[in-house]
Coordinates of C-alpha atoms in Angstrom, one line a residue:
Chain A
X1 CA 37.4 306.5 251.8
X2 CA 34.3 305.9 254.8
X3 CA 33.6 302.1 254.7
X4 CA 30.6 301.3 256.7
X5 CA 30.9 298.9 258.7
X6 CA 29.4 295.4 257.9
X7 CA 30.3 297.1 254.3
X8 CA 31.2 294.7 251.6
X9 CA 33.5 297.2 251.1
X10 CA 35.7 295.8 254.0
X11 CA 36.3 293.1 251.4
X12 CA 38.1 291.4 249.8
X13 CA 36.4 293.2 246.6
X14 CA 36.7 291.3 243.0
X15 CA 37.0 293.4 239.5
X16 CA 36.3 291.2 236.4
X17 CA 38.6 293.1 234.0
X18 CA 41.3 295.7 234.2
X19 CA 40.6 298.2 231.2
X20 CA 39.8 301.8 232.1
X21 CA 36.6 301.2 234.1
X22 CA 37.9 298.4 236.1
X23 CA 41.3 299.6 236.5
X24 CA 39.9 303.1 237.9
X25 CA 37.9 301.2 240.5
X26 CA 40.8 298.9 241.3
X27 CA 43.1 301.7 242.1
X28 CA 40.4 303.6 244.2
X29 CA 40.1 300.9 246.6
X30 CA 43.3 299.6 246.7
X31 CA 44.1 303.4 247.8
X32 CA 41.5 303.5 250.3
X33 CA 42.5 300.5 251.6
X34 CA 39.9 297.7 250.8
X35 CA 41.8 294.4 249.2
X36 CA 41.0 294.0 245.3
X37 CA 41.1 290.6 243.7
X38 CA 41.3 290.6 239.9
X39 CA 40.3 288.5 237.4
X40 CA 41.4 289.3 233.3
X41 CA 41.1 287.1 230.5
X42 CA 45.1 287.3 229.3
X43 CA 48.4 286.3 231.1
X44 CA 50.0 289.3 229.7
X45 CA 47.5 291.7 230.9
X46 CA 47.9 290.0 235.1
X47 CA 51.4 290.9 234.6
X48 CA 51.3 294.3 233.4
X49 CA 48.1 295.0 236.1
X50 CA 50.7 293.3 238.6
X51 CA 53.5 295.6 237.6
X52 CA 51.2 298.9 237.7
X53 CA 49.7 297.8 241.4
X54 CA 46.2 297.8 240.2
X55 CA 45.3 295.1 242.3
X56 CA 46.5 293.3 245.5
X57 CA 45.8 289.3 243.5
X58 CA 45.7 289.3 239.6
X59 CA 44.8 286.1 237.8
X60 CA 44.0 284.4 234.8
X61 CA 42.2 281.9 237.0
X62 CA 38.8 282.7 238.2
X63 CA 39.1 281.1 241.5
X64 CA 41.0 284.2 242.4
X65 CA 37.2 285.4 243.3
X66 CA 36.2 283.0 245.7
X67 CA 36.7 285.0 249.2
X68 CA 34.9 288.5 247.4
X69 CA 32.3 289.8 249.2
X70 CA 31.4 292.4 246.4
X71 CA 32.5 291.7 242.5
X72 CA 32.6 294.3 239.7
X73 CA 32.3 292.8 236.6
X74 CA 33.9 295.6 234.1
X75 CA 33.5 293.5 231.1
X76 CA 33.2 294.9 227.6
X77 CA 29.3 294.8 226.5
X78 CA 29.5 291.8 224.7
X79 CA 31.3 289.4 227.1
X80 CA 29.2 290.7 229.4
X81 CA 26.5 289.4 227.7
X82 CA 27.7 286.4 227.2
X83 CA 30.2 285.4 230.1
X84 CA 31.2 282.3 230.1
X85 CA 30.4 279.0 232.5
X86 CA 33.5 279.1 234.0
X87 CA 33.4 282.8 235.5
X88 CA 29.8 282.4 236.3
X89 CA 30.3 279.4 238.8
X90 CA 33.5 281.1 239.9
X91 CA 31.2 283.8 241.6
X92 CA 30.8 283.4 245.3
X93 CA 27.0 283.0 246.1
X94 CA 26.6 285.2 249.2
X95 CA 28.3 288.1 247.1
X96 CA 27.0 291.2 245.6
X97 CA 27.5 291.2 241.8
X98 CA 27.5 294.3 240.0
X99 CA 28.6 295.9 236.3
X100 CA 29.9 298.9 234.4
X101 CA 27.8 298.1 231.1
X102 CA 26.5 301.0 229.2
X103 CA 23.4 299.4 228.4
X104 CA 21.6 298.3 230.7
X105 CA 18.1 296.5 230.0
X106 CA 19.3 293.3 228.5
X107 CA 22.3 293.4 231.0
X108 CA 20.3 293.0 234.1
X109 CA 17.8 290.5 231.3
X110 CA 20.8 287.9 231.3
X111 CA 22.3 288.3 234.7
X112 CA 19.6 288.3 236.8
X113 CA 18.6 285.0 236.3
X114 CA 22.4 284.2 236.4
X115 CA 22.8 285.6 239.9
X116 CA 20.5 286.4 243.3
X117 CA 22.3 289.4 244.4
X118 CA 23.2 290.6 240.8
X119 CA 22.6 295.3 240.2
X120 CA 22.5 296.5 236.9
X121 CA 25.1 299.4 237.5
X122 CA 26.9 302.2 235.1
X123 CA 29.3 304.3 236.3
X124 CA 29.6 307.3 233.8
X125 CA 33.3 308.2 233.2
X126 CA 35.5 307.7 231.2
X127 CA 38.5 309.0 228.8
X128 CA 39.5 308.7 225.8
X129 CA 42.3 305.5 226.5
X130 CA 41.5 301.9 227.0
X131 CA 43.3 298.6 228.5
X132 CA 45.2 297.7 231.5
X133 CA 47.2 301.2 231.1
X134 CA 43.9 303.0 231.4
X135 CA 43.2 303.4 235.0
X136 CA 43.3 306.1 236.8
X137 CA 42.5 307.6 240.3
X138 CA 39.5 309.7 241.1
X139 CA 37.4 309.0 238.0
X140 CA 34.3 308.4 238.9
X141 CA 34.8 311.8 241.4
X142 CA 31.4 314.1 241.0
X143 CA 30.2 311.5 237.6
X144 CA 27.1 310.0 237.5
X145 CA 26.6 306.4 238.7
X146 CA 23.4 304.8 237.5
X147 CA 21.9 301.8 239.1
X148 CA 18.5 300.4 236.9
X149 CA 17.1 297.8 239.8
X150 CA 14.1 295.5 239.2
X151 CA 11.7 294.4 241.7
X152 CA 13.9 291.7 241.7
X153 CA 17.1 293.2 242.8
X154 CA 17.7 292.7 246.7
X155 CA 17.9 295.6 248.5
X156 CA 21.0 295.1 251.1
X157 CA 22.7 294.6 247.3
X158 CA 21.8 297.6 245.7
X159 CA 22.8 299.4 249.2
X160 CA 26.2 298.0 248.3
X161 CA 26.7 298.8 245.3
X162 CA 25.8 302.4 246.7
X163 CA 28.1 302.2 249.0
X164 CA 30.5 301.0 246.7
X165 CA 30.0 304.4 244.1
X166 CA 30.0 306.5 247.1
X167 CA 33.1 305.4 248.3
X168 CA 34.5 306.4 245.1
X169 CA 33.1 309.9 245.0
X170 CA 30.5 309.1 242.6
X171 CA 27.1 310.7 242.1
X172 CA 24.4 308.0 242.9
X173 CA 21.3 308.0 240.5
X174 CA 18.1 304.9 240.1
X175 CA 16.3 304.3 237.9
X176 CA 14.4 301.9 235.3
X177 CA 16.5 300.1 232.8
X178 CA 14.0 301.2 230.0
X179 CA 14.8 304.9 230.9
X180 CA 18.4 304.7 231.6
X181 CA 18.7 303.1 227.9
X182 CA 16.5 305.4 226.2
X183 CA 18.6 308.8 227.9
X184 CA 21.7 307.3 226.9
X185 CA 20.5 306.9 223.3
X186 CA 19.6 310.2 223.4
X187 CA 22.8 311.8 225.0
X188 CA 25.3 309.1 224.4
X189 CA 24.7 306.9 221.7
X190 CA 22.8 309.5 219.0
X191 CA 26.1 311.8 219.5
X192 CA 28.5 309.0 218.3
X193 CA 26.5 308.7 214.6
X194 CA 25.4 312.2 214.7
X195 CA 28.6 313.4 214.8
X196 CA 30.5 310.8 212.8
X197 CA 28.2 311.5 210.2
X198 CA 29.6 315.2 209.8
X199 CA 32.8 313.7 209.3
X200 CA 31.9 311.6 206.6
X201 CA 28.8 314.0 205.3
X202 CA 31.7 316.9 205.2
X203 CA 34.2 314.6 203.1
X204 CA 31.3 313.2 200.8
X205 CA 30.6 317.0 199.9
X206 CA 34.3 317.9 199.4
X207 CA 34.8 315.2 197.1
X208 CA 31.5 316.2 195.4
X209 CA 32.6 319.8 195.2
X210 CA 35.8 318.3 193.6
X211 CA 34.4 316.4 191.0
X212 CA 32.0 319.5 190.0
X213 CA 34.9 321.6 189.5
X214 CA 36.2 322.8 192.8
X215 CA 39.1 320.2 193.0
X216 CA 41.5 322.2 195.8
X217 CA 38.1 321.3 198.1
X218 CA 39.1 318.7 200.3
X219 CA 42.3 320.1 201.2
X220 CA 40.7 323.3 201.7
X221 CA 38.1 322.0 204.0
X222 CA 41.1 320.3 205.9
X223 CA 42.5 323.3 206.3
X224 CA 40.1 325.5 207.4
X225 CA 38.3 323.1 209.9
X226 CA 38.7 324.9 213.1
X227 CA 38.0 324.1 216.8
X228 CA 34.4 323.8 216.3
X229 CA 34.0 321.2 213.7
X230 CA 36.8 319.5 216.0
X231 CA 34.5 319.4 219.2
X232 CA 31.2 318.7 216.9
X233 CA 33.1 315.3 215.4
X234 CA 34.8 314.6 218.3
X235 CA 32.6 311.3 220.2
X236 CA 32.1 310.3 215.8
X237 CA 36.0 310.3 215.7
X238 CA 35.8 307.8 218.4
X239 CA 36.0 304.1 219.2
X240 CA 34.5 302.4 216.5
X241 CA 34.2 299.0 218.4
X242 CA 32.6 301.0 221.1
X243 CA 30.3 302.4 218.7
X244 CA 29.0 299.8 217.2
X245 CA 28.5 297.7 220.5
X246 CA 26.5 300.6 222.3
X247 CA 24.3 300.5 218.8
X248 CA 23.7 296.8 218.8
X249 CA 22.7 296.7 222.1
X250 CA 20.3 300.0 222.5
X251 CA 19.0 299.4 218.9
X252 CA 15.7 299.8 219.7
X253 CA 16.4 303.5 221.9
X254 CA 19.5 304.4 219.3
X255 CA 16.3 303.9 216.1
X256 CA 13.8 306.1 218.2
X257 CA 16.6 308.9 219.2
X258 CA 17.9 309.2 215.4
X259 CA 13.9 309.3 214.4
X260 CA 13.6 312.3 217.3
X261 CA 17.2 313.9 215.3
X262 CA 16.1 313.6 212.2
X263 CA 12.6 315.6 212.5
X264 CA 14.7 318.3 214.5
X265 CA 17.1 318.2 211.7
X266 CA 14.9 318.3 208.8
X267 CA 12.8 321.4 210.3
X268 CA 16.1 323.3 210.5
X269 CA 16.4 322.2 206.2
X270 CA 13.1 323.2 205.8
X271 CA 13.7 326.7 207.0
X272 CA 17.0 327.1 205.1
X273 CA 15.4 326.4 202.2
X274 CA 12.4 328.2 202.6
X275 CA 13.8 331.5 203.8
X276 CA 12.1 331.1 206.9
X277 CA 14.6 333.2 209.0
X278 CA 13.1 334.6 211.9
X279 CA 11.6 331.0 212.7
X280 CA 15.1 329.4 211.7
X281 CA 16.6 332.1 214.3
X282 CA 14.2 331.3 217.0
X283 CA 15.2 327.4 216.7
X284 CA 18.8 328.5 217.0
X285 CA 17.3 330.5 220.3
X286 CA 15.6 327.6 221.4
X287 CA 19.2 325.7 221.6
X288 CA 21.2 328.1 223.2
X289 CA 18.6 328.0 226.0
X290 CA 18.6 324.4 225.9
X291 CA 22.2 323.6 226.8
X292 CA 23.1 324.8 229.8
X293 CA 20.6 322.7 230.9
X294 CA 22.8 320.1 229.7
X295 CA 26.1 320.9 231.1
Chain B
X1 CA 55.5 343.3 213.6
X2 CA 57.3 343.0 210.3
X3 CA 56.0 345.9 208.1
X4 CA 57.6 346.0 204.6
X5 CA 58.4 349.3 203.0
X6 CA 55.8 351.0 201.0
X7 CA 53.1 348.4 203.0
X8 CA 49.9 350.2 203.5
X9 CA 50.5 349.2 207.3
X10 CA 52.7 351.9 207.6
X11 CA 49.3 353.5 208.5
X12 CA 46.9 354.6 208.9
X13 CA 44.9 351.9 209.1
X14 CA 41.1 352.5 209.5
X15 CA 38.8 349.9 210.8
X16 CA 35.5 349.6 210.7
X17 CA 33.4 348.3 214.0
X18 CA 35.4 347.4 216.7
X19 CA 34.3 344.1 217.7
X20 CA 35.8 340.5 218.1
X21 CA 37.4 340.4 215.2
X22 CA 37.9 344.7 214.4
X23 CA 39.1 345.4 218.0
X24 CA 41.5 342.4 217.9
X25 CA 43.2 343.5 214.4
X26 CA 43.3 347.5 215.4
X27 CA 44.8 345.9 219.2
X28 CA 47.7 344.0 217.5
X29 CA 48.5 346.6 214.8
X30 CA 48.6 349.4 218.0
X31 CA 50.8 346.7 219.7
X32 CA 52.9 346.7 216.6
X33 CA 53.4 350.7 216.5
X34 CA 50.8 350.9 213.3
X35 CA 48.4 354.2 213.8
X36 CA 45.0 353.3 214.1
X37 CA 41.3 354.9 212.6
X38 CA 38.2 353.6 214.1
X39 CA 35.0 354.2 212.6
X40 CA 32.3 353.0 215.0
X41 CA 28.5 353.0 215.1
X42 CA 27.4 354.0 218.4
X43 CA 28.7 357.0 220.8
X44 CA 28.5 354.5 224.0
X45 CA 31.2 352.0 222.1
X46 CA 33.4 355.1 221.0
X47 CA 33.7 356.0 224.2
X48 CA 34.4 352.6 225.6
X49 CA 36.8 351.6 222.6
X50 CA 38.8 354.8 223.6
X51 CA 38.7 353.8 226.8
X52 CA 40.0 350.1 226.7
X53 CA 42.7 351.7 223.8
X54 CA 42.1 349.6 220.9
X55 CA 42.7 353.3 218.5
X56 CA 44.3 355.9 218.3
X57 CA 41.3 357.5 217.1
X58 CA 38.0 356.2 217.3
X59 CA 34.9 358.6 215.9
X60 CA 31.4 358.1 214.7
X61 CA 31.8 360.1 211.6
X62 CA 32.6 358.3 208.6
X63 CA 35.5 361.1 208.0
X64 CA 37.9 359.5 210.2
X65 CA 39.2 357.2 207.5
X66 CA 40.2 360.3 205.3
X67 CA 43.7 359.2 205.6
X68 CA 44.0 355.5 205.9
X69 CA 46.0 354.0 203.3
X70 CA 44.1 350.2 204.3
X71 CA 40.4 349.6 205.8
X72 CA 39.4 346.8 207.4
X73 CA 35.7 346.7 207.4
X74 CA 35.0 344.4 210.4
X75 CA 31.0 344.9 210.1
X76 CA 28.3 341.8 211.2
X77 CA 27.6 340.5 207.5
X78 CA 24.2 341.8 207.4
X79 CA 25.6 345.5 207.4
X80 CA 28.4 344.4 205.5
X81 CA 26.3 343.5 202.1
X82 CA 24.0 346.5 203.3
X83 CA 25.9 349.5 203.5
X84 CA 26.0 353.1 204.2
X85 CA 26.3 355.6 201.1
X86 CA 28.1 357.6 204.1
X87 CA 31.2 354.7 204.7
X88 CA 31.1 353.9 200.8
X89 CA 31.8 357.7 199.9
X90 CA 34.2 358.1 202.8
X91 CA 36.5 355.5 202.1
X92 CA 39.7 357.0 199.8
X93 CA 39.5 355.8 196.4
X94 CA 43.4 354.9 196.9
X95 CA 43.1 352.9 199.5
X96 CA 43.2 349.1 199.9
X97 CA 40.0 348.0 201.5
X98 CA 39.3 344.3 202.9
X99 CA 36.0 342.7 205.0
X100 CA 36.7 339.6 207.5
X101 CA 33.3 338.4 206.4
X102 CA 32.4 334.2 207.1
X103 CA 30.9 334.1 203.5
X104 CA 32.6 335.2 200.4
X105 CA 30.2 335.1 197.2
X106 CA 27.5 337.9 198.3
X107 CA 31.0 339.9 199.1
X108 CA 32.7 340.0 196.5
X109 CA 29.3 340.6 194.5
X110 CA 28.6 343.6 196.7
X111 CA 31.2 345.1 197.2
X112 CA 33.3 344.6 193.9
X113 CA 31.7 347.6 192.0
X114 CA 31.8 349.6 195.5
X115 CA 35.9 350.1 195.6
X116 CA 38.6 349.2 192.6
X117 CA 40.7 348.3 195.5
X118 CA 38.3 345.6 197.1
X119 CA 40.2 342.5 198.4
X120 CA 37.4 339.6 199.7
X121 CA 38.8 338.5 203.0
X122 CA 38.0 335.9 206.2
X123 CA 40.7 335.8 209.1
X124 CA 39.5 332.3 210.5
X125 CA 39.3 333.1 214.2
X126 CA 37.3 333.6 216.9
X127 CA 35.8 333.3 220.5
X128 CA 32.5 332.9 222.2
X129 CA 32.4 336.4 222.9
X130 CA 31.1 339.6 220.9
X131 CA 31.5 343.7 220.9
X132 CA 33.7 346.4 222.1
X133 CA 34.9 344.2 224.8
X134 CA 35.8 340.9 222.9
X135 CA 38.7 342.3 221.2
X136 CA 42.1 340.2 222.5
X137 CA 45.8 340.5 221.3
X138 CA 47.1 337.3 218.9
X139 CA 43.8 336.1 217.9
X140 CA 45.5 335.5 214.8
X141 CA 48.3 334.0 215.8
X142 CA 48.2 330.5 213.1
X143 CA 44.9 331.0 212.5
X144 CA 43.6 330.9 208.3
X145 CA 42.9 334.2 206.9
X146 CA 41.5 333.5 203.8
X147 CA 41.3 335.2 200.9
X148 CA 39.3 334.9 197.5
X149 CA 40.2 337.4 195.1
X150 CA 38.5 337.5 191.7
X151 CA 39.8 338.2 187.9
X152 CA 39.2 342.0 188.9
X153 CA 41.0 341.6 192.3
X154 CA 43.7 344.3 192.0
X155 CA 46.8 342.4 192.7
X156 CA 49.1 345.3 194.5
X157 CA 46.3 345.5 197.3
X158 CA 45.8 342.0 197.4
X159 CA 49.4 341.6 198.4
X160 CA 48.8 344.6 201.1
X161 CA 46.0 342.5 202.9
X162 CA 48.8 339.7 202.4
X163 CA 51.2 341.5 204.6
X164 CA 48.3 342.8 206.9
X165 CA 47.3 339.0 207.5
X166 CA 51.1 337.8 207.8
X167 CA 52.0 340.9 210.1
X168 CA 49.3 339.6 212.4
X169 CA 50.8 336.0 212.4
X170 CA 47.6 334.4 210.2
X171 CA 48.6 331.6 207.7
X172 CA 47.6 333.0 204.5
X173 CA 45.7 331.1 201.9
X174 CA 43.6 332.1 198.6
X175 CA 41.0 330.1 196.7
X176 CA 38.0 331.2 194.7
X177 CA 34.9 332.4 196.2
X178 CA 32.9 329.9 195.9
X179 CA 35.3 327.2 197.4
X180 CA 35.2 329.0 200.3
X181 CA 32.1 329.4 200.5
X182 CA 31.3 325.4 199.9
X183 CA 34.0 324.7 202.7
X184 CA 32.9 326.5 205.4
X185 CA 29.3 325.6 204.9
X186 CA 30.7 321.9 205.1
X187 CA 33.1 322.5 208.0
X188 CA 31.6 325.9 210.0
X189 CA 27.8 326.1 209.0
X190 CA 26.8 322.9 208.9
X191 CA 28.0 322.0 212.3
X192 CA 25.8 325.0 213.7
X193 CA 22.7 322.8 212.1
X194 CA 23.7 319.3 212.8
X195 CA 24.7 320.3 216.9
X196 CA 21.6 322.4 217.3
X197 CA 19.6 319.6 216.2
X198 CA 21.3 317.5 218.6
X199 CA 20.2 319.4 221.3
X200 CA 16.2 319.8 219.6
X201 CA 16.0 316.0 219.2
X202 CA 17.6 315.7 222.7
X203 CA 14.8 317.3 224.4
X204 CA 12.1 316.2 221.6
X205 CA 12.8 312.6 222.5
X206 CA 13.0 312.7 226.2
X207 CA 9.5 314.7 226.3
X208 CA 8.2 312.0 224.2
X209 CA 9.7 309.2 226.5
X210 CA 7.7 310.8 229.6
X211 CA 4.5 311.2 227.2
X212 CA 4.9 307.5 226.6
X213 CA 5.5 306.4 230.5
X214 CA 8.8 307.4 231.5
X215 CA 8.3 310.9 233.3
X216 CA 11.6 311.2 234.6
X217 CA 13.5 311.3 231.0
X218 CA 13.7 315.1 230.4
X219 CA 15.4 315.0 234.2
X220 CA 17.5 312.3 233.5
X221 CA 19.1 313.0 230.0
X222 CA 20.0 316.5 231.9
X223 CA 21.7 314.6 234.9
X224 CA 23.6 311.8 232.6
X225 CA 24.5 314.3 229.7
X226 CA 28.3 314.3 229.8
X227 CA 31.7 315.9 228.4
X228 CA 30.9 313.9 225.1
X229 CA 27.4 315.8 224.5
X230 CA 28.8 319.1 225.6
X231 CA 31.2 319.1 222.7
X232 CA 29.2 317.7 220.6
X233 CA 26.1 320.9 221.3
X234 CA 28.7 323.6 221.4
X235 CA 28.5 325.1 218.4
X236 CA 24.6 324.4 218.2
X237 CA 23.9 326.4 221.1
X238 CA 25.9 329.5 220.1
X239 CA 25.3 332.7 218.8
X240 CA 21.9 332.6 216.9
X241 CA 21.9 335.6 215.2
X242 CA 25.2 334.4 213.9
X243 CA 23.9 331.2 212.7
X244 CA 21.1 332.7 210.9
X245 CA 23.0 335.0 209.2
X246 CA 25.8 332.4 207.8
X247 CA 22.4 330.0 206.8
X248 CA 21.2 332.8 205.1
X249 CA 24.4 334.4 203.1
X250 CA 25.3 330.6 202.3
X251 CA 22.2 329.1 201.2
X252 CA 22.8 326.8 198.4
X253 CA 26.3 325.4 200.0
X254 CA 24.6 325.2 203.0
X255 CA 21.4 323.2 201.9
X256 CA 24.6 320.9 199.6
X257 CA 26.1 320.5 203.0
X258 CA 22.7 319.7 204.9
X259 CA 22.1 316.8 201.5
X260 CA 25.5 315.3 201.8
X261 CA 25.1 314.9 205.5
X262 CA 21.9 313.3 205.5
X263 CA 22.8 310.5 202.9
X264 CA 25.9 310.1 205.5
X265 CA 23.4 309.6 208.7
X266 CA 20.7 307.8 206.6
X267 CA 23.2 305.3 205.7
X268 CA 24.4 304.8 209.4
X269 CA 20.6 304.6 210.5
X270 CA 20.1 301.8 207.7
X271 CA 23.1 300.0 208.9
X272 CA 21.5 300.3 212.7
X273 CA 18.2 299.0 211.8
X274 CA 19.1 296.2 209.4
X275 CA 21.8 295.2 211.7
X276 CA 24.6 295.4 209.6
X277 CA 27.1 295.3 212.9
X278 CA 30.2 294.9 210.4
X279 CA 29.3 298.0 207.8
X280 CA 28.8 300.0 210.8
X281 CA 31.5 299.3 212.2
X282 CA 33.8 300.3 209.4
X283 CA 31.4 303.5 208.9
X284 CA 33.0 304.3 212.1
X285 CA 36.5 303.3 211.4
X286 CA 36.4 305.4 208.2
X287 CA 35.1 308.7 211.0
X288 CA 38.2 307.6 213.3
X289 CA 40.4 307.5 210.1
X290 CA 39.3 311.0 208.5
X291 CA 39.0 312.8 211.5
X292 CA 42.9 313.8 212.5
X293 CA 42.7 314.9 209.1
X294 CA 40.8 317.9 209.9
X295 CA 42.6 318.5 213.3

């Protein structure tokens, strides 16, 4: 790990919560040899983080923050957005302050006021496990990290939060918080329904076909889903908590990208049903080409 | 390989078009010391089949199944429900003949009055790849092969595709036509449509984005799109020819499929924009619960 000097990096650096995101960064620093200071919400959880070496001070108490230079705050979306008194005087003024949220508009709308060196951050990695077992090494390696700054944000604490995704191999990207939350409606947060609505569209219409006279239906379906419908419901099959936060919180983004989905969607229908093959084939064209741009 | 005694695998067994799934059956039942016929369309891919060994003999003249006591006709669907006086009149009125087509119905309707002998047959399995050199040993290996015999359905050479499908390591299964056909549009053709659409209202909505002042969305959605909305587009961006021609072969369970799924996404969009944070959230408890179920 290359810590520039005068880095924040040289610590001691503070991560509020110890679930996958915060974990990771934990045991990336620790590694590289920067001093972590944790903060989590439960007793249990510091002594399990202790036990696992995720971080050099865990504590239940937030004054475990007061000598961080730099403080991650990998809280899930909703205490993030409303984070209580008690951690927010516990964070050292002169520090940077950065998060992992997913959504990032009304993130940086409620901490910026809250904070003068505060930067709307979101690294994008992640697996499929969550809590203080979750952490792993290496990441964030070759993922995107997004930073959304205002004309607000200071500029030597953006540069350290920079420094800070660079350090862990990340792949640095700005931009506006408006844009960042309308691409991840698009490519993050439409998946999750589009593809939990399969698995519930493709049970409604077994059950349907059952009660019409095909009863062996849902078990058949069952047993002839193969690996595609798998990777097509896989993000629906997902956390539901998870879900539903990234909805509340992009509503606005999630409403336009399911409006943008659904006219896609219902010119594909309208071909189907209208015989329209040639043009039904040439959207199917149109998709192959588009993904690799994707991937 | 397992052959019973009196099986039609004690050969020859004459397949038709050596692609995926043709050169994958005629490689295992080489492997498993069963002689081979290959009836192919093209000179070039007679001479590359001979070369890469999936027959013993491989010809473009219909006569080489004169002796085959089982056919496999492995034909893209459109030539299946279209075909050639030439392969009708050349298959032996004794022998068992079977398709490994994706849809069932138009199959069986075809192809009943062609052959007394006709067994309606899918072997579930597949890769991303096509022709004379996608053909790989075990494709089979505890995969489905499906098959959806009718009233008429001669029962001896049913239990000959039986053996055939077991020899090759499938799990067998039969169900009417029609269920078949309502399955897979629910679990393999309507995940064609719903992924592709992703990708269509993926780009849709980021050119709309930088029409409405964010220029750098089509960029971005590229550069944050992750392993989530990879899975999720796969099937969507595949084969399109393939696509079309399941759409077309499986209209009404297709358009079924395409009705249940909508009243599945329009419900999760309502629960979005009226806020219903609970409902939603159990929407996508009931995905998380159904999901393993089709794994």
């Amino acid at each position: 790990m290359t810590i520039p000097s005068g880095s924040a990096l040289q610590g001691p650096v503070g991560v509020v919560g110890l679930g996958l995101i915060g974990g990771s960064i934990a045991l990336d620093l620790r590694a590289g040899g920067v001093p972590v200071r944790a903060l989590v919400h439960r007793q249990a959880t510091a002594e399990r983080a202790r036990e696992r070496g995720l971080a050099d001070l865990v504590d239940t108490d937030p004054a475990v923050l007061a000598d961080c230079r730099l403080v991650v705050l990998a809280l899930p979306l909703d205490r993030l957005l409303d984070p209580s008194p008690e951690l927010v005087a516990a964070l050292p003024a002169e520090a940077v302050i950065t998060d992992v949220g997913s959504v990032k508009a009304p993130v940086l709308e409620r901490w910026q006021p809250l904070h003068p060196r505060f930067v709307a951050s979101h690294p994008m990695a992640g697996t499929a496990q969550a809590g203080v077992e979750a952490g792993v090494r290496e990441l964030f390696v070759d993922r995107p990290w997004v930073a959304t700054p205002s004309p607000a944000t200071d500029p030597d604490a953006l540069a350290q939060v920079q420094a800070l995704a660079l350090a862990l191999g990340a792949r640095w990207l700005c931009c506006g918080a408006a844009a960042h939350d309308q691409a991840v409606a698009l490519i993050s947060h439409l998946p999750v329904l589009v593809s939990g609505a399969l698995l519930l569209g493709a049970d409604r219409g077994a059950l349907a076909g059952a009660a019409a006279g095909a009863p062996e239906l849902p078990e058949l379906v069952r047993a002839l889903a193969s690996s595609g419908f798998a990777d097509t419901t896989r993000v629906g099959g997902g956390n539901p908590e998870l879900g539903t936060l990234m909805a509340r919180n992009n509503r606005e983004a999630v409403l336009a990208a399911l409006g943008h989905y659904r006219q896609a969607l219902e010119a594909l229908e309208q071909e189907v049903r209208g015989g329209e093959w040639s043009a039904l084939q040439a959207e199917l064209e149109h998709c192959q080409q588009l993904r690799p741009q994707f991937l």
